Coordinates of C-alpha atoms and ligand atoms in Angstrom, one line a residue:
M1 CA -0.1 0.0 -0.1
P2 CA 1.9 3.3 -1.2
A3 CA 0.4 5.4 1.8
G4 CA 1.7 2.9 4.4
T5 CA 5.2 2.6 2.7
K6 CA 5.4 6.6 2.5
I7 CA 4.7 6.5 6.4
E8 CA 7.3 3.9 7.0
E9 CA 10.0 5.8 5.0
Q10 CA 9.6 8.7 7.1
K11 CA 9.8 7.0 10.2
G12 CA 13.4 5.5 8.9
W13 CA 16.6 7.2 10.2
L14 CA 17.1 9.0 7.3
A15 CA 14.7 11.1 5.9
D16 CA 13.2 10.6 2.3
W17 CA 15.1 13.5 0.6
L18 CA 18.3 11.5 1.4
A19 CA 17.0 8.0 1.6
T20 CA 15.7 8.0 -1.8
P21 CA 18.7 9.0 -3.7
L22 CA 20.7 6.3 -1.5
R23 CA 18.2 3.5 -2.4
R24 CA 18.3 4.5 -5.8
N25 CA 22.1 3.8 -5.8
R26 CA 21.8 0.4 -4.4
P27 CA 22.8 -1.5 -7.6
L28 CA 25.8 0.6 -8.0
Y29 CA 26.7 0.2 -4.1
L30 CA 26.4 -3.5 -4.7
K31 CA 29.1 -3.5 -7.4
V32 CA 31.4 -1.3 -5.5
G33 CA 31.0 -4.0 -2.7
L34 CA 31.9 -6.8 -5.2
A35 CA 34.7 -5.1 -6.5
A36 CA 36.2 -4.2 -3.0
A37 CA 35.6 -7.7 -2.0
L38 CA 37.6 -9.1 -5.1
I39 CA 40.4 -6.4 -4.4
N40 CA 40.6 -7.6 -0.7
I41 CA 41.1 -11.2 -2.0
F42 CA 43.8 -10.2 -4.4
A43 CA 45.7 -8.7 -1.5
L44 CA 45.8 -12.0 0.2
V45 CA 46.8 -13.6 -3.1
T46 CA 49.7 -11.2 -3.4
A47 CA 51.0 -11.9 0.2
L48 CA 50.7 -15.7 -0.3
F49 CA 52.8 -15.1 -3.6
T50 CA 55.4 -13.7 -1.7
M51 CA 55.3 -16.4 0.7
T52 CA 55.5 -19.2 -1.6
V53 CA 58.3 -17.6 -3.3
Y54 CA 60.5 -17.3 -0.3
D55 CA 59.6 -20.8 0.7
R56 CA 59.5 -22.8 -2.4
V57 CA 61.4 -20.9 -5.1
V58 CA 64.2 -19.3 -3.4
P59 CA 65.7 -22.2 -1.4
S60 CA 65.6 -24.5 -4.6
N61 CA 65.9 -21.9 -7.4
A62 CA 62.8 -23.2 -9.1
T63 CA 62.5 -21.0 -12.0
D64 CA 59.8 -22.8 -13.7
S65 CA 57.6 -22.4 -10.5
L66 CA 58.6 -18.7 -10.7
I67 CA 57.6 -18.3 -14.1
A68 CA 54.3 -19.9 -13.4
L69 CA 53.6 -17.9 -10.2
T70 CA 54.6 -14.7 -12.1
I71 CA 52.0 -15.4 -14.9
G72 CA 49.4 -16.0 -12.1
L73 CA 50.4 -12.9 -10.1
V74 CA 50.4 -10.7 -13.6
L75 CA 47.0 -11.7 -14.0
V76 CA 45.7 -11.1 -10.6
L77 CA 47.4 -7.4 -11.0
I78 CA 45.5 -6.5 -14.1
F79 CA 42.3 -7.8 -12.7
D80 CA 43.1 -5.7 -9.5
F81 CA 44.1 -2.7 -11.7
G82 CA 40.7 -3.0 -13.6
L83 CA 38.5 -3.4 -10.4
K84 CA 40.2 -0.5 -8.4
L85 CA 39.2 1.8 -11.6
L86 CA 35.8 0.4 -11.7
R87 CA 35.3 0.9 -8.0
A88 CA 36.6 4.4 -8.2
Y89 CA 34.2 4.8 -11.3
F90 CA 31.2 3.5 -9.4
V91 CA 31.7 5.5 -6.5
D92 CA 32.0 8.6 -8.5
V93 CA 28.8 8.0 -10.6
A94 CA 27.0 7.5 -7.2
G95 CA 28.4 10.6 -5.8
A96 CA 27.3 12.5 -9.2
R97 CA 23.7 11.1 -8.7
I98 CA 23.3 12.0 -5.1
D99 CA 24.8 15.4 -5.9
R100 CA 22.0 15.9 -8.7
D101 CA 19.1 14.2 -6.7
I102 CA 19.8 16.1 -3.2
G103 CA 20.6 19.4 -5.1
R104 CA 17.3 19.3 -6.9
S105 CA 15.4 18.6 -3.8
I106 CA 16.8 21.5 -2.1
F107 CA 16.4 23.9 -4.8
D108 CA 12.9 22.8 -5.1
H109 CA 12.3 23.4 -1.5
I110 CA 14.1 26.8 -1.6
L111 CA 11.5 27.8 -4.4
T112 CA 8.7 26.5 -2.2
M113 CA 9.5 27.2 1.3
R114 CA 7.1 29.4 3.2
L115 CA 7.8 32.8 3.8
D116 CA 6.0 33.0 7.2
Q117 CA 8.4 30.3 8.7
G118 CA 11.2 32.9 9.3
R119 CA 13.5 34.2 6.5
H120 CA 16.8 32.5 6.2
S121 CA 19.8 34.6 5.6
T122 CA 21.0 34.4 2.0
G123 CA 24.4 33.5 2.8
G124 CA 23.1 30.7 5.5
L125 CA 21.0 29.3 2.7
S126 CA 23.7 29.3 0.2
G127 CA 26.1 27.8 2.6
L128 CA 23.5 25.1 3.4
V129 CA 23.5 24.1 -0.4
R130 CA 27.3 23.8 0.2
E131 CA 27.0 21.1 2.6
I132 CA 25.4 18.9 0.0
D133 CA 29.2 18.1 -0.7
T134 CA 29.8 16.9 2.7
L135 CA 27.1 14.4 2.4
R136 CA 28.0 13.4 -1.0
D137 CA 31.5 12.9 0.1
F138 CA 30.5 10.5 3.0
F139 CA 27.9 8.5 1.1
A140 CA 29.9 7.9 -2.0
S141 CA 33.7 7.8 -1.2
A142 CA 35.8 5.9 0.8
T143 CA 32.9 4.9 3.2
I144 CA 31.5 2.1 1.3
T145 CA 34.8 0.6 0.6
A146 CA 35.8 0.8 4.2
L147 CA 32.6 -1.1 5.2
V148 CA 33.4 -3.8 2.6
D149 CA 37.2 -3.9 3.9
L150 CA 36.0 -4.3 7.7
P151 CA 34.8 -8.0 7.4
F152 CA 37.9 -8.7 5.4
T153 CA 39.8 -7.8 8.5
L154 CA 38.6 -10.7 10.3
I155 CA 39.6 -13.0 7.3
T156 CA 43.1 -11.6 7.1
L157 CA 43.5 -12.2 10.7
A158 CA 42.3 -16.0 10.3
V159 CA 44.8 -16.2 7.4
I160 CA 47.5 -14.7 9.7
A161 CA 46.4 -17.4 12.4
L162 CA 46.7 -20.0 9.9
I163 CA 50.1 -19.3 8.9
G164 CA 51.9 -17.7 11.8
G165 CA 49.6 -19.2 14.7
W166 CA 50.1 -17.1 17.9
L167 CA 51.6 -14.4 15.9
V168 CA 48.0 -13.0 15.2
F169 CA 48.0 -11.5 18.6
V170 CA 50.4 -8.8 17.6
P171 CA 48.1 -6.9 14.9
M172 CA 45.0 -8.0 17.2
A173 CA 46.7 -6.0 20.0
M174 CA 46.5 -2.8 17.9
I175 CA 43.1 -3.1 17.0
P176 CA 41.7 -1.8 20.5
L177 CA 44.3 0.6 20.4
V178 CA 42.9 2.3 17.2
I179 CA 39.5 1.9 18.0
L180 CA 39.8 3.3 21.4
V181 CA 41.5 6.4 20.3
A182 CA 38.7 7.0 17.4
L183 CA 36.0 6.8 20.0
A184 CA 37.8 8.8 22.6
T185 CA 37.9 11.8 20.2
Q186 CA 34.6 11.5 19.1
P187 CA 32.7 13.8 21.4
L188 CA 35.3 16.6 20.8
M189 CA 35.2 16.0 16.9
R190 CA 31.6 16.1 17.0
K191 CA 31.5 19.5 18.9
L192 CA 34.3 20.8 16.5
S193 CA 32.5 19.8 13.3
S194 CA 29.3 21.4 14.4
E195 CA 31.4 24.7 15.4
T196 CA 33.2 24.6 12.0
L197 CA 30.0 24.3 10.1
G198 CA 28.5 27.1 12.3
G199 CA 31.6 29.1 11.2
A200 CA 31.5 28.5 7.5
L201 CA 27.8 29.4 7.2
G202 CA 28.4 32.7 9.0
K203 CA 31.5 33.3 6.9
Q204 CA 29.2 32.7 3.6
S205 CA 26.3 35.1 5.0
V206 CA 28.7 38.0 5.6
L207 CA 30.3 37.3 2.1
V208 CA 27.2 36.9 0.2
E209 CA 25.4 40.1 2.0
T210 CA 28.5 42.1 1.1
I211 CA 28.7 41.1 -2.4
G212 CA 25.0 41.5 -3.1
S213 CA 24.9 45.2 -1.9
L214 CA 28.7 46.4 -2.7
E215 CA 27.2 49.6 -4.1
T216 CA 25.2 50.6 -1.0
V217 CA 28.1 49.2 1.3
K218 CA 30.6 51.4 -0.2
S219 CA 28.3 54.3 -0.5
A220 CA 27.3 54.1 3.2
N221 CA 30.8 53.4 4.3
A222 CA 29.7 50.3 5.9
G223 CA 32.8 48.7 4.9
S224 CA 34.5 48.6 8.5
V225 CA 31.4 47.1 10.2
L226 CA 31.3 44.3 7.6
S227 CA 35.1 43.7 7.6
S228 CA 35.1 43.4 11.5
R229 CA 32.1 41.0 11.0
W230 CA 33.8 39.1 8.3
D231 CA 37.3 39.1 10.7
S232 CA 35.4 37.5 13.4
A233 CA 33.8 35.0 11.1
V234 CA 36.9 34.0 9.6
T235 CA 38.8 33.9 12.8
G236 CA 35.9 31.6 14.4
H237 CA 35.8 29.3 11.6
A238 CA 39.8 29.0 11.0
G239 CA 40.1 28.5 14.7
A240 CA 37.4 25.6 14.8
S241 CA 38.7 23.9 11.7
L242 CA 42.3 24.2 12.9
R243 CA 41.4 22.3 16.2
Q244 CA 39.2 19.9 14.3
R245 CA 42.2 19.2 12.1
I246 CA 44.6 18.8 15.0
V247 CA 42.4 16.2 16.6
S248 CA 41.6 14.3 13.4
N249 CA 45.3 14.1 12.9
V250 CA 46.2 12.9 16.3
S251 CA 43.7 9.9 15.6
I252 CA 44.8 9.4 12.1
T253 CA 48.5 9.3 12.9
I254 CA 47.8 7.0 15.7
A255 CA 46.4 4.6 13.3
G256 CA 49.3 4.9 10.9
T257 CA 51.8 4.1 13.8
A258 CA 49.6 1.3 15.0
Q259 CA 50.0 0.0 11.3
T260 CA 53.9 0.1 11.4
M261 CA 53.8 -1.6 15.0
A262 CA 51.5 -4.3 13.8
Y263 CA 53.9 -4.8 10.9
T264 CA 57.4 -4.6 12.6
G265 CA 55.8 -6.4 15.7
V266 CA 55.1 -9.4 13.7
V267 CA 58.8 -9.2 12.3
I268 CA 60.2 -9.0 15.8
F269 CA 58.2 -11.8 17.3
G270 CA 58.4 -13.8 14.3
V271 CA 62.0 -14.2 14.8
F272 CA 60.8 -16.2 17.7
A273 CA 58.5 -18.3 16.0
I274 CA 61.0 -18.8 13.3
A275 CA 63.5 -20.1 16.0
N276 CA 61.3 -22.7 17.4
Q277 CA 60.5 -23.6 13.7
S278 CA 56.7 -22.9 13.8
L279 CA 57.1 -20.5 11.1
T280 CA 58.9 -20.3 7.6
L281 CA 60.7 -17.0 6.5
G282 CA 58.1 -16.8 3.8
G283 CA 55.6 -17.2 6.5
L284 CA 57.0 -14.3 8.3
I285 CA 57.1 -12.0 5.4
A286 CA 53.6 -12.9 4.3
C287 CA 52.1 -12.5 8.1
S288 CA 53.9 -8.9 8.3
I289 CA 52.2 -7.7 5.0
L290 CA 49.1 -8.9 6.2
A291 CA 49.5 -7.6 9.7
G292 CA 49.7 -4.0 8.1
R293 CA 46.5 -4.8 5.9
V294 CA 44.6 -5.6 9.2
V295 CA 45.2 -2.1 10.7
A296 CA 44.9 0.0 7.4
P297 CA 41.2 -0.3 7.3
L298 CA 40.9 0.4 11.0
G299 CA 42.7 3.7 10.2
T300 CA 40.2 4.6 7.3
I301 CA 37.2 3.8 9.8
A302 CA 39.0 6.2 12.5
H303 CA 39.2 8.6 9.7
L304 CA 35.6 8.1 8.5
L305 CA 34.3 8.6 12.0
T306 CA 35.7 11.9 11.7
R307 CA 33.7 12.5 8.5
L308 CA 30.7 10.9 9.8
N309 CA 30.3 13.8 12.2
A310 CA 30.7 16.3 9.5
A311 CA 28.2 14.2 7.6
R312 CA 25.8 13.9 10.5
T313 CA 25.9 17.7 11.3
A314 CA 25.2 18.7 7.7
Y315 CA 22.6 16.4 7.6
R316 CA 21.1 17.7 10.6
Q317 CA 21.2 21.0 9.2
I318 CA 19.8 20.3 5.6
N319 CA 17.1 18.3 7.2
S320 CA 15.8 20.9 9.6
F321 CA 15.5 23.1 6.7
M322 CA 13.8 20.4 4.6
E323 CA 11.1 19.8 7.1
Q324 CA 10.0 23.2 7.2
P325 CA 6.4 23.2 5.6
V326 CA 6.3 24.1 1.8
E327 CA 3.6 26.7 0.6
G328 CA 0.5 25.4 -0.8
P329 CA -2.4 23.1 0.2
S330 CA -1.0 19.8 1.6
G331 CA -2.4 17.6 -1.1
T332 CA -1.9 18.4 -4.9
G333 CA -4.1 21.5 -4.3
M334 CA -7.0 22.8 -6.5
G335 CA -5.8 23.8 -10.0
V336 CA -6.4 27.4 -10.9
R337 CA -8.3 27.1 -14.5
Q338 CA -9.3 30.6 -15.1
L339 CA -9.7 33.6 -12.9
D340 CA -12.4 35.8 -12.7
G341 CA -10.7 38.3 -10.7
A342 CA -12.8 38.9 -7.2
I343 CA -10.4 39.3 -4.4
E344 CA -11.7 39.3 -0.6
F345 CA -10.0 39.9 2.6
R346 CA -12.3 38.6 5.6
N347 CA -11.3 39.3 9.0
V348 CA -7.5 39.2 8.1
D349 CA -4.9 39.5 10.8
F350 CA -1.4 39.1 9.8
R351 CA 1.8 39.2 11.8
Y352 CA 5.3 38.8 10.0
P353 CA 7.5 35.9 11.5
G354 CA 9.3 37.3 14.7
A355 CA 7.7 40.6 14.5
P356 CA 6.1 41.8 17.9
E357 CA 3.3 43.7 16.2
L358 CA 0.3 42.9 13.6
A359 CA 1.2 44.2 10.4
L360 CA -2.4 44.1 9.5
S361 CA -5.3 44.0 11.9
N362 CA -9.0 42.9 11.3
V363 CA -8.8 43.8 7.5
N364 CA -12.1 43.3 5.7
F365 CA -12.8 44.2 1.9
R366 CA -14.1 42.8 -1.2
I367 CA -13.0 43.6 -4.6
E368 CA -15.2 42.8 -7.4
K369 CA -14.0 41.4 -10.8
G370 CA -13.0 44.4 -13.0
E371 CA -12.4 46.8 -10.2
H372 CA -9.6 49.2 -10.1
V373 CA -8.7 49.8 -6.6
A374 CA -5.7 52.1 -5.0
L375 CA -4.6 51.1 -1.9
I376 CA -3.1 54.2 0.1
G377 CA -1.8 55.3 3.5
P378 CA 1.3 56.4 5.1
I379 CA 4.4 54.4 4.9
G380 CA 4.5 51.0 7.3
S381 CA 0.4 51.2 7.3
G382 CA 0.4 47.6 5.6
K383 CA -0.2 48.4 2.0
S384 CA 2.6 46.1 0.7
T385 CA 1.7 43.4 3.0
I386 CA -1.7 43.2 1.6
A387 CA -0.2 43.0 -1.9
R388 CA 1.9 40.0 -0.5
L389 CA -1.1 38.3 0.9
M390 CA -3.1 38.6 -2.4
I391 CA -0.5 36.5 -4.3
G392 CA -0.1 34.0 -1.3
L393 CA 3.5 34.8 -0.4
Y394 CA 2.3 34.7 3.1
P395 CA -0.9 33.1 4.5
P396 CA -2.8 35.4 6.8
S397 CA -2.3 34.7 10.6
S398 CA -6.2 34.4 11.0
G399 CA -8.9 35.1 8.7
L400 CA -9.4 34.6 5.1
V401 CA -7.7 35.8 1.8
L402 CA -10.3 34.8 -0.9
V403 CA -9.6 34.4 -4.8
D404 CA -12.9 34.2 -6.6
G405 CA -14.2 32.7 -3.3
T406 CA -11.7 30.3 -2.8
D407 CA -9.2 30.3 0.0
V408 CA -5.7 31.2 -1.3
R409 CA -4.4 28.5 0.8
Q410 CA -6.2 25.8 -1.2
L411 CA -5.0 27.0 -4.5
S412 CA -1.6 25.8 -5.9
P413 CA 0.9 28.8 -5.4
T414 CA 2.5 28.5 -8.9
E415 CA -0.9 28.2 -10.8
L416 CA -2.3 31.0 -8.8
R417 CA 0.6 33.2 -9.6
S418 CA 0.6 32.3 -13.0
K419 CA -2.8 33.8 -13.4
M420 CA -2.0 37.1 -11.6
G421 CA 0.5 39.8 -13.1
A422 CA 2.5 41.0 -10.0
L423 CA 4.7 44.1 -9.7
L424 CA 6.2 44.1 -6.4
Q425 CA 8.6 46.8 -5.1
D426 CA 11.8 44.7 -5.6
N427 CA 12.3 44.9 -9.2
V428 CA 15.1 42.4 -9.3
L429 CA 15.9 41.0 -12.8
L430 CA 17.5 37.8 -13.2
T431 CA 20.9 37.0 -15.1
G432 CA 19.9 36.4 -19.0
S433 CA 18.6 38.2 -21.8
I434 CA 15.7 40.8 -21.6
R435 CA 13.5 38.4 -23.6
E436 CA 14.1 35.8 -20.7
N437 CA 13.4 38.1 -17.9
I438 CA 10.1 38.8 -19.6
L439 CA 9.1 35.4 -20.6
L440 CA 10.6 33.6 -17.6
G441 CA 10.0 30.3 -19.4
R442 CA 6.5 30.7 -20.4
K443 CA 6.5 29.0 -23.6
E444 CA 2.7 29.8 -24.5
V445 CA 3.6 33.6 -25.0
E446 CA 4.2 34.7 -28.5
E447 CA 6.7 37.4 -29.3
E448 CA 4.0 39.9 -30.2
E449 CA 2.3 39.4 -27.0
M450 CA 5.7 40.3 -25.4
V451 CA 6.5 43.3 -27.5
R452 CA 2.5 44.5 -26.9
A453 CA 3.3 44.3 -23.1
C454 CA 6.7 46.4 -23.5
K455 CA 5.0 49.0 -25.4
V456 CA 2.3 49.2 -22.7
S457 CA 5.0 49.5 -20.1
L458 CA 7.2 51.9 -22.4
A459 CA 10.0 49.4 -22.1
H460 CA 9.9 49.0 -25.7
D461 CA 11.1 52.6 -26.3
F462 CA 14.4 52.0 -24.8
I463 CA 14.8 48.1 -25.6
S464 CA 14.3 49.2 -29.3
R465 CA 17.3 51.3 -29.3
F466 CA 19.8 48.5 -27.8
P467 CA 21.8 47.2 -30.6
S468 CA 20.9 43.6 -29.4
G469 CA 17.2 44.6 -28.5
Y470 CA 15.4 42.1 -26.5
D471 CA 18.5 40.0 -26.6
L472 CA 20.5 42.2 -24.6
E473 CA 22.2 40.1 -21.8
L474 CA 21.7 41.6 -18.4
A475 CA 24.3 41.2 -15.7
D476 CA 23.7 40.1 -12.3
R477 CA 20.4 41.3 -11.0
G478 CA 20.0 43.5 -14.0
E479 CA 22.3 46.3 -12.5
S480 CA 23.4 47.3 -16.0
L481 CA 20.0 49.3 -16.3
S482 CA 18.5 52.2 -14.7
G483 CA 16.1 51.5 -11.8
G484 CA 13.4 53.1 -14.1
Q485 CA 14.2 50.7 -17.2
R486 CA 14.0 47.7 -14.7
Q487 CA 10.7 48.9 -13.2
S488 CA 9.3 48.9 -16.8
I489 CA 10.7 45.7 -17.8
A490 CA 9.6 44.3 -14.5
M491 CA 6.1 45.8 -15.3
A492 CA 6.1 44.4 -18.9
R493 CA 6.8 41.0 -17.3
S494 CA 3.4 41.2 -15.1
L495 CA 1.4 42.3 -18.0
V496 CA 2.4 39.7 -20.7
G497 CA -0.5 37.5 -21.2
R498 CA -3.1 39.7 -19.9
P499 CA -3.5 38.0 -16.4
P500 CA -7.1 38.8 -14.9
I501 CA -5.6 40.2 -11.8
I502 CA -2.9 42.8 -11.8
I503 CA -1.1 43.8 -8.3
M504 CA 1.4 46.6 -8.5
D505 CA 3.2 48.1 -5.8
E506 CA 4.6 51.5 -6.6
P507 CA 4.7 50.9 -10.3
T508 CA 6.0 54.5 -11.0
S509 CA 8.6 54.9 -8.3
S510 CA 11.6 55.0 -10.4
V511 CA 10.2 57.0 -13.5
D512 CA 9.7 60.4 -14.3
A513 CA 6.5 62.4 -14.2
D514 CA 6.4 62.6 -18.3
T515 CA 6.8 59.3 -18.4
E516 CA 4.4 58.4 -15.8
R517 CA 1.5 60.5 -17.6
R518 CA 2.2 58.4 -20.9
L519 CA 2.2 54.9 -18.8
M520 CA -1.2 56.1 -17.1
N521 CA -2.7 56.4 -20.3
N522 CA -1.3 52.9 -21.6
L523 CA -2.2 51.4 -18.4
R524 CA -6.0 52.8 -18.3
E525 CA -6.5 51.2 -21.7
E526 CA -4.7 48.0 -20.7
F527 CA -6.8 47.4 -17.4
E528 CA -10.1 47.9 -19.0
G529 CA -12.3 44.9 -17.5
R530 CA -9.6 43.5 -15.5
T531 CA -9.1 43.7 -11.5
L532 CA -6.3 46.1 -10.6
V533 CA -4.8 46.5 -7.3
I534 CA -2.7 49.2 -7.1
V535 CA -0.3 50.3 -4.0
T536 CA 0.5 53.9 -4.2
H537 CA 1.7 57.3 -2.6
R538 CA 1.5 59.2 -6.1
P539 CA -1.8 61.1 -6.4
S540 CA -1.4 61.0 -10.0
L541 CA -2.0 57.3 -10.2
L542 CA -5.2 57.7 -8.3
R543 CA -6.8 58.5 -11.6
L544 CA -6.4 55.0 -12.7
A545 CA -8.7 53.9 -9.5
D546 CA -12.2 53.8 -9.1
R547 CA -12.2 53.0 -5.6
I548 CA -9.7 53.9 -2.8
I549 CA -9.0 51.9 0.1
M550 CA -7.2 54.0 2.7
M551 CA -4.9 52.1 5.4
A552 CA -3.3 53.2 8.6
N553 CA -1.7 51.5 11.1
G554 CA -2.5 47.9 9.5
R555 CA -6.2 48.6 9.4
V556 CA -8.6 49.9 6.8
V557 CA -9.6 53.5 7.7
M558 CA -11.7 54.5 4.6
D559 CA -13.0 52.7 1.7
G560 CA -14.9 54.3 -1.2
S561 CA -14.9 56.1 -4.4
P562 CA -12.3 58.7 -5.1
E563 CA -14.9 61.4 -4.6
T564 CA -16.0 60.1 -1.2
I565 CA -12.7 59.9 0.1
R566 CA -11.8 63.3 -1.2
N567 CA -14.9 64.5 0.6
Q568 CA -14.0 62.7 3.9
V569 CA -10.5 63.8 3.6
A570 CA -11.6 67.4 3.0
D571 CA -14.1 67.2 6.0
I572 CA -11.4 65.9 8.4
R573 CA -9.0 68.7 7.3
S574 CA -11.5 71.5 7.8
A575 CA -12.6 69.9 11.4
M576 CA -8.9 70.0 12.3
R577 CA -8.5 73.7 11.0
G578 CA -11.5 74.5 13.0
R579 CA -10.2 72.8 16.1
D580 CA -6.6 74.4 15.7
G581 CA -8.4 77.8 15.2
Q582 CA -10.5 77.5 18.2
A583 CA -7.3 76.5 20.1
A584 CA -5.5 79.6 18.8
Ligands
LIG601 P1 3.6 49.9 3.5 O1 3.4 49.2 2.2 O2 2.3 50.4 3.8 O3 4.7 50.8 3.6 P2 4.2 47.4 4.6 O4 3.1 46.5 4.3 O5 5.4 47.1 3.9 O6 3.9 48.8 4.8 O7 4.7 47.1 6.2 C1 3.9 46.9 7.5 C2 4.5 46.7 8.7 O8 5.0 45.5 8.5 C3 5.4 47.9 9.0 O9 5.3 48.0 10.3 C4 6.8 47.0 8.7 O10 7.6 47.2 9.6 C5 6.2 45.3 8.8 N1 6.8 44.6 8.1 C6 7.0 44.8 6.5 N2 7.9 43.6 5.8 C7 8.4 43.1 6.9 C8 9.3 41.8 6.8 N3 9.4 41.1 5.7 N4 9.4 41.2 8.2 C9 8.9 41.9 9.1 N5 8.2 42.9 9.0 C10 7.6 43.6 8.2

């Protein structure tokens, strides 16, 4: 039963976003395991070859046997070579798949995460994505090989015991030493790896914030604040990663020394075994080679435990992000076939995540299809917040936001936004051509429609003057254009396809009065019969509206036709003048 399986998967010790790619790699891991097992067997064969040569070939100068043995060994080495290459290849393919799958789920999650669950810093998020590397390194690297090598440690010990009898206790004595050191350093390593990760994320956030707003940073002279933040982030990170490396080096070096001790220990004690004739010279050499091989995988395991900590920290960080709810209804959601264009706010309260005050408080209004509404009011009165709630960027804290009578939370957010043209205050363009920025992958939009939208928003005027026209490549965030040019491209983007609802937040904030006048004429024609919500400070834009909603302190204070509002404002003004006059 699929539903049951799903629950079971989520109860597992790894979350779905990681467990699924790992499961998909299972056939590859099996191949890696098989190759690693054969490589281990070949290593035993090499040691036994040396023993045979010392014991059988050297004393009697048996050249024929040596030739036969050599041919066998060469075959083994060729296989060994091929298998090692294959093993590395399979591990890398598994790594690339894990990278791609996890990368894709994290990116999807970033795109659909709910903004009301608290904002993540840009740098923090991009640092998080970098942590995929840590996970990939752990799940597709020496780990699988080491896990296969581990049981072979027992087999190798058994072979040593067969050849050298009690000599096997020498490498066995080294095993607890390596394991104990690895275990003893674990708590410290765990603490240090989470400190290192925290430091790396901190560094990333300062860096991304600075690079993202370099012009503002320079003009506001914010360099010294940022460089002291950077210094402390770098110092913290470097310190933690230095400590981590020291501890990890100690345990890796101890494992290396233990390996040498096992090898030389077997040689030293082997002398006694040879003296009482329980071991041949060839046996001694085979045992010493094998003893080294017993300890080597343990060293790798010690090293892996270190990486396990980094991987676990990365996993927790990514998982806590991935567990945050995504926007939209929990199921597939209702499709949005066609919108009529009615919007209603019913008893809406809204508080931004972590904000002490309500940004909207008991907001009620209904905008009918085809109405043109201006939202006005002082700065911080909640106008932009209303626009954000209309396009479902945030769900209301209580109350309902309804589009055509349906709660926006029930609608699929991508579909809803594809039917609403939105021009919010942040007119950031993406890297790519102007055409790509306007169409944003909407294949159904024809060239003529794009040009029409650009003519309405007046972007066509300047785009047609560029030598490469609509194919002009924009740099990062469209910074090669002026604020006004960016704004009119963004406006064209919202007009393309004639969506039935258009929401604009200060659409003319970056253009001059003359352009604004021409724009107004175009827009009046454009919005005929379609719902328009326009957030504005500019009295000139009010001419576009046939209804005005006035906000103050997150509440609707006036709502009516422009004449009614003008009369009410005039009444209030004259009442205030009268009061001031009496006071004087
Ligand atoms: P307006 O558009 O009328 O100038 P906003 O709707 O942008 O006002 O803001 C209303 C209130 O919400 C303000 O008090 C502002 O401080 C707060 N606010 C706006 N955006 C955020 C945000 N992203 N996080 C927290 N508080 C916010």
